[in-house]
Coordinates of C-alpha atoms in Angstrom, one line a residue:
X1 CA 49.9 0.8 -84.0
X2 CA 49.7 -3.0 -82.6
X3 CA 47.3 -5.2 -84.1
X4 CA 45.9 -5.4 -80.7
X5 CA 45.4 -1.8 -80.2
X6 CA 44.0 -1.6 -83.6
X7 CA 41.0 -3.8 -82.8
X8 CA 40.8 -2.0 -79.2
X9 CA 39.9 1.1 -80.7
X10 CA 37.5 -0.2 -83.2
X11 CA 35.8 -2.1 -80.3
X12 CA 36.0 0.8 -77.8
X13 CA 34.0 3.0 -80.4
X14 CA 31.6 0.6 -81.4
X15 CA 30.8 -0.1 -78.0
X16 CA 30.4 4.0 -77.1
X17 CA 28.4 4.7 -80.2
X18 CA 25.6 2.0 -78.7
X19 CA 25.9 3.2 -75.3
X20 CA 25.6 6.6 -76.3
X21 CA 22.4 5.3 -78.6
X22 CA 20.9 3.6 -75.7
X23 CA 21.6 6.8 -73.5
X24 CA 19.6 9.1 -75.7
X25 CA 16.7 6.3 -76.2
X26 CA 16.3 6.4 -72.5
X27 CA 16.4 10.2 -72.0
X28 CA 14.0 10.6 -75.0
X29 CA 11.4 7.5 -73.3
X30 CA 11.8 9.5 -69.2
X31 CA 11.0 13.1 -71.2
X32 CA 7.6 11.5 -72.9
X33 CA 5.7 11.1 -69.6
X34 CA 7.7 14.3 -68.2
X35 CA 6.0 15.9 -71.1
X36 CA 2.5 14.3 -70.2
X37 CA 2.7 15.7 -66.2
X38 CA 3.1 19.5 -67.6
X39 CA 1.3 19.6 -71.0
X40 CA -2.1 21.0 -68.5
X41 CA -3.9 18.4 -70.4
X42 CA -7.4 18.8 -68.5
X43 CA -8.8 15.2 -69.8
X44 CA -6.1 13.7 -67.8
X45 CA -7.6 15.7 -64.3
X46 CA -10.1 13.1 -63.6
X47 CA -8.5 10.2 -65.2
X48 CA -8.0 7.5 -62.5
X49 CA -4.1 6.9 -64.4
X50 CA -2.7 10.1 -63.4
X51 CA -2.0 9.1 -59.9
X52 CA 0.3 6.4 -61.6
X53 CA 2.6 8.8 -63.9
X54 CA 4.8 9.9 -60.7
X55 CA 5.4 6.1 -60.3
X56 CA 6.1 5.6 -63.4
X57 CA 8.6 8.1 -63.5
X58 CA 10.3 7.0 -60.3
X59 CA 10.8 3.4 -62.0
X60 CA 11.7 4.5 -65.1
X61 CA 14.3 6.9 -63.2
X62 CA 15.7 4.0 -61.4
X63 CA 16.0 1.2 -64.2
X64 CA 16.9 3.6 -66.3
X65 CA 19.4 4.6 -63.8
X66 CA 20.6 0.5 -63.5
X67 CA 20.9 0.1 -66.7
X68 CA 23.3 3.2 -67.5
X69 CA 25.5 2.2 -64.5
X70 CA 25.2 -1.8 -65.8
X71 CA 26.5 -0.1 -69.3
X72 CA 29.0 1.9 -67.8
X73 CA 30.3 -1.1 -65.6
X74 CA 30.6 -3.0 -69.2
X75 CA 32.2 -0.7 -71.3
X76 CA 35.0 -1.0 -68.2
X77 CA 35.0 -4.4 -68.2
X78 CA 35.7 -4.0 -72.4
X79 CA 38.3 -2.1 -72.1
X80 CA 40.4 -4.6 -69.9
X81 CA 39.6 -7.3 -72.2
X82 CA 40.2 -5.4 -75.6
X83 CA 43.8 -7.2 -75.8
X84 CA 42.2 -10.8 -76.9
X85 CA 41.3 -9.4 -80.3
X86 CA 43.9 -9.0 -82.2
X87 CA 42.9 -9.7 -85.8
X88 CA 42.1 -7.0 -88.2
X89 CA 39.8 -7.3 -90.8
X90 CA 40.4 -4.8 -93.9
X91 CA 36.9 -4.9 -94.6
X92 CA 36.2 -2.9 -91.7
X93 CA 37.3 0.3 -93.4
X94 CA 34.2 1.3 -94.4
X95 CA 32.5 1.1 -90.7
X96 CA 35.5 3.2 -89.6
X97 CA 37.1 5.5 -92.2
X98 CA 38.9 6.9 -89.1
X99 CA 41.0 4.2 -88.8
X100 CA 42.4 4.8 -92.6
X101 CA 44.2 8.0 -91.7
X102 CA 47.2 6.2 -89.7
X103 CA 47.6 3.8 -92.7
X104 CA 49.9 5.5 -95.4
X105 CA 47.0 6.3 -97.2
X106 CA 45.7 8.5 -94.7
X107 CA 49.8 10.1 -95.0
X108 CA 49.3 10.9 -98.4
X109 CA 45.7 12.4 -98.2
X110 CA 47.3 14.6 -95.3
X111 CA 50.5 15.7 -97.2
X112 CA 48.7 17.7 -99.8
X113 CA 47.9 20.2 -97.2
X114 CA 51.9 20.6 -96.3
X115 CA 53.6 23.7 -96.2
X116 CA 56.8 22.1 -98.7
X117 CA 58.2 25.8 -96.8
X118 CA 57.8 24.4 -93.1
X119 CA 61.0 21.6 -93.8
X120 CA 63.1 24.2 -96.1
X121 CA 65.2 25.6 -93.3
X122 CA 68.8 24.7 -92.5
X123 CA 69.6 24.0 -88.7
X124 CA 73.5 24.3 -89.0
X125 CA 74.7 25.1 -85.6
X126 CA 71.6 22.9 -83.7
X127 CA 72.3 19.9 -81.8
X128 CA 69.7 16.7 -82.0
X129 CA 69.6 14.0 -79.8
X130 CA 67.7 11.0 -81.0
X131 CA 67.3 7.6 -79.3
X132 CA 66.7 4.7 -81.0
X133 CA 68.1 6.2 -84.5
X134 CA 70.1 3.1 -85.3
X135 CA 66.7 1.8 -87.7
X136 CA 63.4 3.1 -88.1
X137 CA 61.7 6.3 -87.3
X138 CA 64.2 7.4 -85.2
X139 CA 66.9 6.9 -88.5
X140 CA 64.9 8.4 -90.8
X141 CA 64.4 11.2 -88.7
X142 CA 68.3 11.9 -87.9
X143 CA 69.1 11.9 -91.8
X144 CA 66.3 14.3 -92.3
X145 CA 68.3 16.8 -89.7
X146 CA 71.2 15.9 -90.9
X147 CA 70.6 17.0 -94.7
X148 CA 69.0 20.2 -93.2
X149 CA 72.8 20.7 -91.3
X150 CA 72.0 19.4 -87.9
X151 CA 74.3 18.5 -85.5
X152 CA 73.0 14.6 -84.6
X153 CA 73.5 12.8 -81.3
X154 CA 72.3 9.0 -82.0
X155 CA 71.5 7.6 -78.7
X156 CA 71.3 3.5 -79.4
X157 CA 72.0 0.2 -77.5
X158 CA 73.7 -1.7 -80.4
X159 CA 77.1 -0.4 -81.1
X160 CA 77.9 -2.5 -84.2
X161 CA 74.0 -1.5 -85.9
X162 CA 74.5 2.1 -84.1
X163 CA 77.9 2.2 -86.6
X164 CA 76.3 0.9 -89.3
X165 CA 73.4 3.7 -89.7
X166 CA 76.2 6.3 -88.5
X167 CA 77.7 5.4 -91.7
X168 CA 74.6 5.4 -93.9
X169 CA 73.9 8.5 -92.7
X170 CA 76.7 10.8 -93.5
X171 CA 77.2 8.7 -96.9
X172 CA 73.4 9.8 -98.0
X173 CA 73.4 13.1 -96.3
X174 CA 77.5 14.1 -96.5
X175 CA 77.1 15.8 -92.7
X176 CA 80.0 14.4 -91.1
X177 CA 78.3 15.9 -87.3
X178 CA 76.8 12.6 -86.5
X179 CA 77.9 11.2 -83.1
X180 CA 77.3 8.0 -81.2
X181 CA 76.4 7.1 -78.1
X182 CA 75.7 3.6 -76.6
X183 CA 73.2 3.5 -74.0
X184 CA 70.6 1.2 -72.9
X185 CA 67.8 3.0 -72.6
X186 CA 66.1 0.4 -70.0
X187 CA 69.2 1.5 -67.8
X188 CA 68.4 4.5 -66.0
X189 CA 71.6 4.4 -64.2
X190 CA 73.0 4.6 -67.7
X191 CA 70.9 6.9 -68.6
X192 CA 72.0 8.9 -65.7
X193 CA 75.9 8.1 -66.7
X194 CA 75.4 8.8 -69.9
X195 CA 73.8 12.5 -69.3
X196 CA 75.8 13.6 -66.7
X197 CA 78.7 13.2 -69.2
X198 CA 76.6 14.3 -72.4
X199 CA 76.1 18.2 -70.6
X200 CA 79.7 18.3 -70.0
X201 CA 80.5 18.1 -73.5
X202 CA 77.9 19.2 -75.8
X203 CA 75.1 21.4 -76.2
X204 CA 71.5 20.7 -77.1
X205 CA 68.6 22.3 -78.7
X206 CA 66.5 19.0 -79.4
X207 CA 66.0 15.9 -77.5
X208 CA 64.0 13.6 -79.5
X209 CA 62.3 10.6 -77.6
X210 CA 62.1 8.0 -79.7
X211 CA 63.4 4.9 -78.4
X212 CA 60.4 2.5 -77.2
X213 CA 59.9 -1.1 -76.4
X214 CA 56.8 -3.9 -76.8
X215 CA 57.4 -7.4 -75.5
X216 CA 54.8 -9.3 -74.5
X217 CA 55.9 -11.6 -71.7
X218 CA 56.8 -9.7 -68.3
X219 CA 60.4 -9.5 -68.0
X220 CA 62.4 -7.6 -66.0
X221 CA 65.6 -5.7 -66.6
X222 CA 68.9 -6.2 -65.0
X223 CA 67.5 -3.3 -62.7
X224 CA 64.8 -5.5 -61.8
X225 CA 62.3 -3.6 -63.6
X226 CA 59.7 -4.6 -66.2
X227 CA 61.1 -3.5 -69.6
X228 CA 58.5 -1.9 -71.4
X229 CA 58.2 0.4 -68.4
X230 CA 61.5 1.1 -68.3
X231 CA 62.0 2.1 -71.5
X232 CA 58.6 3.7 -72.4
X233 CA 58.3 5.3 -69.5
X234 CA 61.2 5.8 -66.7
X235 CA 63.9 6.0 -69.7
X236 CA 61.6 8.4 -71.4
X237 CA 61.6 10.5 -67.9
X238 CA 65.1 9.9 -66.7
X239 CA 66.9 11.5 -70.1
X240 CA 64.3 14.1 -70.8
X241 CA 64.7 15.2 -66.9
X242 CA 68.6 14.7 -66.8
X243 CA 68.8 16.8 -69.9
X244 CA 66.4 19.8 -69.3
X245 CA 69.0 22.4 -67.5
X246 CA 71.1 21.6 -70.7
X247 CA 68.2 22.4 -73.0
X248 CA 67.0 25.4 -71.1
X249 CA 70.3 27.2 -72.1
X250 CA 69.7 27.1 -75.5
X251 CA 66.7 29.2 -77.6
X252 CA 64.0 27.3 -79.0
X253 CA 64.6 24.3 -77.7
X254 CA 62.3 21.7 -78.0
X255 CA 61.4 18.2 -76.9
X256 CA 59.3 15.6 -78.7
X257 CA 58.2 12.1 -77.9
X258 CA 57.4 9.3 -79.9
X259 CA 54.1 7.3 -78.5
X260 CA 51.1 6.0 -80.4
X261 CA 47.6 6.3 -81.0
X262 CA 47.5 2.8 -79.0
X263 CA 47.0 5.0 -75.5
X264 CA 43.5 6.2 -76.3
X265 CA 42.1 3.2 -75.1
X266 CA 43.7 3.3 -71.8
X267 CA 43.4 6.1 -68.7
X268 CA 46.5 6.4 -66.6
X269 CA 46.7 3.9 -64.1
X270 CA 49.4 4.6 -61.2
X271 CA 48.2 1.7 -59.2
X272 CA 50.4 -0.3 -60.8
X273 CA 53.0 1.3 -62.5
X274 CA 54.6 -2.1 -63.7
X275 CA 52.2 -4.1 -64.3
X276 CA 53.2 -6.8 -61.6
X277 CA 49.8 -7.8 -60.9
X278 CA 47.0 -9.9 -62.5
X279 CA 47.4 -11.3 -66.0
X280 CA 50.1 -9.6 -67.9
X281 CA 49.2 -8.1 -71.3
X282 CA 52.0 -6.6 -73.6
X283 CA 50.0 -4.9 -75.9
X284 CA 48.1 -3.2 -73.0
X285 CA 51.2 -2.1 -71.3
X286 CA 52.4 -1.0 -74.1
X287 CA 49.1 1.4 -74.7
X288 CA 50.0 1.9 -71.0
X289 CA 53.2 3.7 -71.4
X290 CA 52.0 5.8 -74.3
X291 CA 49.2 7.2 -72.0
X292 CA 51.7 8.1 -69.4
X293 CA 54.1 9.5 -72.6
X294 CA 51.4 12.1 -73.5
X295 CA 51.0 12.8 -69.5
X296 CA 54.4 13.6 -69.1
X297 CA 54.6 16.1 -72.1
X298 CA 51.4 17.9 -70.7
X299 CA 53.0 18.0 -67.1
X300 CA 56.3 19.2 -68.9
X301 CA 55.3 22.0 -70.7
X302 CA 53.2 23.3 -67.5
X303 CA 56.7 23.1 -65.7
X304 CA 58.9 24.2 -68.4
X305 CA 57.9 27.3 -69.6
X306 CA 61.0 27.8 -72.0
X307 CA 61.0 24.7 -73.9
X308 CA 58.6 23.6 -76.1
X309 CA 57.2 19.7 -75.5
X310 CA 54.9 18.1 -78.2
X311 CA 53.9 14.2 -78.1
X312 CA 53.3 12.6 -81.9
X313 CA 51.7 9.5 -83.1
X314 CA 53.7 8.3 -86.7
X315 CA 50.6 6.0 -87.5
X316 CA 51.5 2.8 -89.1
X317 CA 55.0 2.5 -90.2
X318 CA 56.6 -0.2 -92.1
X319 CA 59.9 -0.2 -89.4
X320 CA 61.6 -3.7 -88.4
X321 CA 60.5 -3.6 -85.0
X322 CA 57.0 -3.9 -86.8
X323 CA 58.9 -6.8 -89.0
X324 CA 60.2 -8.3 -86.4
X325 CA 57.7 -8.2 -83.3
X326 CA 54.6 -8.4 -85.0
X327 CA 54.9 -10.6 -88.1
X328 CA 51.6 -11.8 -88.6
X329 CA 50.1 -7.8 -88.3
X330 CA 53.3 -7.0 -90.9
X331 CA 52.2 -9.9 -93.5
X332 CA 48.4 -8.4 -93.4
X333 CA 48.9 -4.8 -93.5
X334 CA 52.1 -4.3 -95.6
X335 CA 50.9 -2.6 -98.4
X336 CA 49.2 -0.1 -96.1
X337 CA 51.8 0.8 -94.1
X338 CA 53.7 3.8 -93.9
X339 CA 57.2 4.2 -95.3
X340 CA 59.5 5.2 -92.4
X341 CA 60.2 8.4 -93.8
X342 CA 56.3 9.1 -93.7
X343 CA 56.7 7.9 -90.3
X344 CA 58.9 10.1 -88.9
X345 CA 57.6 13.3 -91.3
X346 CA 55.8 14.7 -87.8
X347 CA 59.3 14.3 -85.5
X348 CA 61.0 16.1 -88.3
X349 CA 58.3 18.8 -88.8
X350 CA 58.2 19.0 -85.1
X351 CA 62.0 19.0 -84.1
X352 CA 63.2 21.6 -87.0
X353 CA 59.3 24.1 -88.5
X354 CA 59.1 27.5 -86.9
X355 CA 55.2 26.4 -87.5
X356 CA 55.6 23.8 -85.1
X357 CA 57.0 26.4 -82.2
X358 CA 54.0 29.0 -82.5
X359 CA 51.8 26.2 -81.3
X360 CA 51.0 25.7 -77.5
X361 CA 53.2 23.2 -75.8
X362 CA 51.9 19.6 -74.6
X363 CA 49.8 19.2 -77.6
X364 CA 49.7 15.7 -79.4
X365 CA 50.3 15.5 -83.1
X366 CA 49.8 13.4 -86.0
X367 CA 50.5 14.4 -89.3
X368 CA 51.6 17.9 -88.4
X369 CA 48.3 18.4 -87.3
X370 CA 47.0 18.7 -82.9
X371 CA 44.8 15.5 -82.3
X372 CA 42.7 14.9 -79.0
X373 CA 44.2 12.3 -76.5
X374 CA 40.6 11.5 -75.6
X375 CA 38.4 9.5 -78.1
X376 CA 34.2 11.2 -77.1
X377 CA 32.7 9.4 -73.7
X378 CA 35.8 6.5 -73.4
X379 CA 36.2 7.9 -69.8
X380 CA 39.9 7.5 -69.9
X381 CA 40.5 11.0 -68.6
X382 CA 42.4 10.6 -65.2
X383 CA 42.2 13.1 -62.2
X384 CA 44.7 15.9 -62.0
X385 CA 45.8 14.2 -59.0
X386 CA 46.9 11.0 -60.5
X387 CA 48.7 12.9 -63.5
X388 CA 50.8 14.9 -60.9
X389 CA 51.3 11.5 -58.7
X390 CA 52.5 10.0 -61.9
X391 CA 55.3 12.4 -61.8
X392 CA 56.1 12.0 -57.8
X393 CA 56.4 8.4 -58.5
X394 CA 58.7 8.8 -61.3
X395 CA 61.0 11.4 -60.0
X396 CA 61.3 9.0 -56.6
X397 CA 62.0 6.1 -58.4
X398 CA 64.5 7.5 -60.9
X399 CA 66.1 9.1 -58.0
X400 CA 66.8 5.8 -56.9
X401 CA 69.5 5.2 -59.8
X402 CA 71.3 8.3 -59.8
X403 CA 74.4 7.2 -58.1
X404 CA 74.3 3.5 -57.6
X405 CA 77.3 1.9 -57.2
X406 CA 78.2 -1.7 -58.1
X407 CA 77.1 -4.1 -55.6
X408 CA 74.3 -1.8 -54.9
X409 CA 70.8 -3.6 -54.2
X410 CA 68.7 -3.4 -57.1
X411 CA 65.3 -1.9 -57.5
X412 CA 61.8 -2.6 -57.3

């Protein structure tokens, strides 16, 4: 998780715990009085005060009333402003122990409750398709499938580093069914391209989702869309939808996607899908994308009744996008990061254990465990509404790509 994020969640909570204090102060002063009116106290009959309790419950009622919609107009007001703190302070451990369990210590504390069983199968015969597999999560998930005999589809933008963990992969795990594929995930007419073709030649049982970009300057792709967007979100949409009639012919298929536990500190927004207006914050856009990630699975698996979706957050993993991206959160959290295999432990457990299956679909996972998507009173639950919207807007959108032409106008 960004450094950013990290500090918006310890912020977010701090600030519910007080209003949630404050909350039960106020109902706890309003039921005193409440309590005086009905107790049938008889020395308070003829006690010239009593005429004054109903007004002083009305303006108790109504500051009370203020000061919980001042509170709740604050904690709002947090939330868009979370992204300007973004140092971490170890020290705050203690205050949170919560925040240890996507650190790799909170890996290994989870692992001893693994069923070693759940990974022992062999997958021969399946077909996995994994963007973003070239480094990472995404490679340490494909040679975890491959040693168990999958068939691997790596999905990447960079041919020459795309080769390179191609090679590493059937050196260390002697499955010579890996495959490339060179697509740009930002691209959904490539994306388009790229599946069309894809169902023509091959089968699938797994699609994994891992691919995923953070930058944190608006810039906008050769589609003249912004770029975490289009690869969070509309590249995450465009394959996955491209690629369901293909995985709805096979049993037990599955699809999981990579977010992070960034999005509990943002509610879907659809007003502005990419993030053209007011200041622009990376981080948040980021946390953004991962909401609309976990809203996609949930809308899937209501859709899709014969595949199963699940949505995973790999905690803090020691990857070089992490290197590279966020240096200064690398150099202070390095010795508690996870390894990229104990990153990507969840994909695998999710894309290859029976276990995994005989759970509902749409859930979000970490650590081979269901987690909420809500942290308690954060009000970022959105109306069914927008979460269906979310979906009419992407499908119109991706629509507009299918079969563009060169020379055609870009989008958006």
């Amino acid at each position: 998780m960004p450094a950013g994020l990290e500090k918006a969640c310890h912020r977010c909570i701090s600030k519910i715990a007080s209003n949630a204090c404050f909350i039960f102060g106020l109902l706890a002063f309003l039921v005193l009085p409440l309590s005086m009116t009905f107790t049938g106290m008889k020395f308070l009959e003829d006690c010239p005060v009593q005429p004054l309790i109903p007004l002083y419950l009305l303006v108790g009622g109504v500051i009370g009333s203020l000061k919980v919609t001042l509170l709740l107009y604050d904690s709002t007001r947090m939330r868009q402003l979370l992204s300007k703190s973004v140092v971490i302070d170890d020290d705050d451990d203690d205050e949170y122990p919560w925040r240890q369990n996507a650190h790799k210590s909170g890996y290994e504390s989870a692992s001893k409750h693994f069923d070693p069983a759940d990974l022992e199968v062999d997958v021969a015969g399946r077909s996995f398709l994994i963007t973003g597999s070239n480094s990472g999560i995404g490679k340490a998930a494909a040679k975890e499938i491959a040693r168990r005999g999958g068939t691997v589809h790596l999905v990447c933008r960079n041919k020459e580093r795309a080769e390179d963990a191609k090679g590493e992969i059937v050196t260390e795990t002697g499955n010579q069914n890996i495959f490339l594929h060179i697509v740009d995930i930002s691209n959904p007419k490539e994306i388009w391209k790229f599946a069309e073709k894809f169902k023509t030649e091959h089968k699938l049982n797994v699609l994994i989702n891992n691919a995923g970009c953070m930058v944190n300057n608006r810039e906008l792709t050769e589609n003249g869309l912004e770029k975490n967007f289009a690869t969070n979100t509309l590249g995450t949409y465009v394959l996955t939808t491209a690629l369901l009639p293909l995985l709805e012919k096979e049993a037990d298929a599955r699809v999981i996607t990579v977010s992070s536990g960034g999005m509990l500190v943002q509610k879907l927004n659809i007003s502005d899908l990419q993030s053209g207006s007011g200041t622009f914050d990376g981080t948040m856009v980021y946390a953004q994308n991962k909401r609309q990630q976990v809203v996609l699975t949930e809308q899937w698996a209501k859709t899709h009744r014969s595949i199963h979706f699940s949505v995973m957050h790999p905690g803090w993993a020691d990857t070089p996008a992490v290197r590279s991206s966020m240096p200064d959160f690398y150099q202070k959290m390095k010795n508690s990061l996870r390894t990229e295999a104990q990153g990507a432990d969840t994909v695998v457990w999710l894309a290859v254990s029976s276990e995994a299956a005989k759970l509902p679909s749409g859930l979000f996972f970490q650590d081979r465990q269901p987690v909420p998507t809500h942290l308690p009173l954060a009000r970022t639950h959105s109306p069914p509404g927008d979460e269906e919207k979310l979906m009419e807007m992407l499908e119109e959108l991706s629509q507009k790509f299918k079969s563009i032409s060169p020379g055609s106008p870009q989008c958006c």
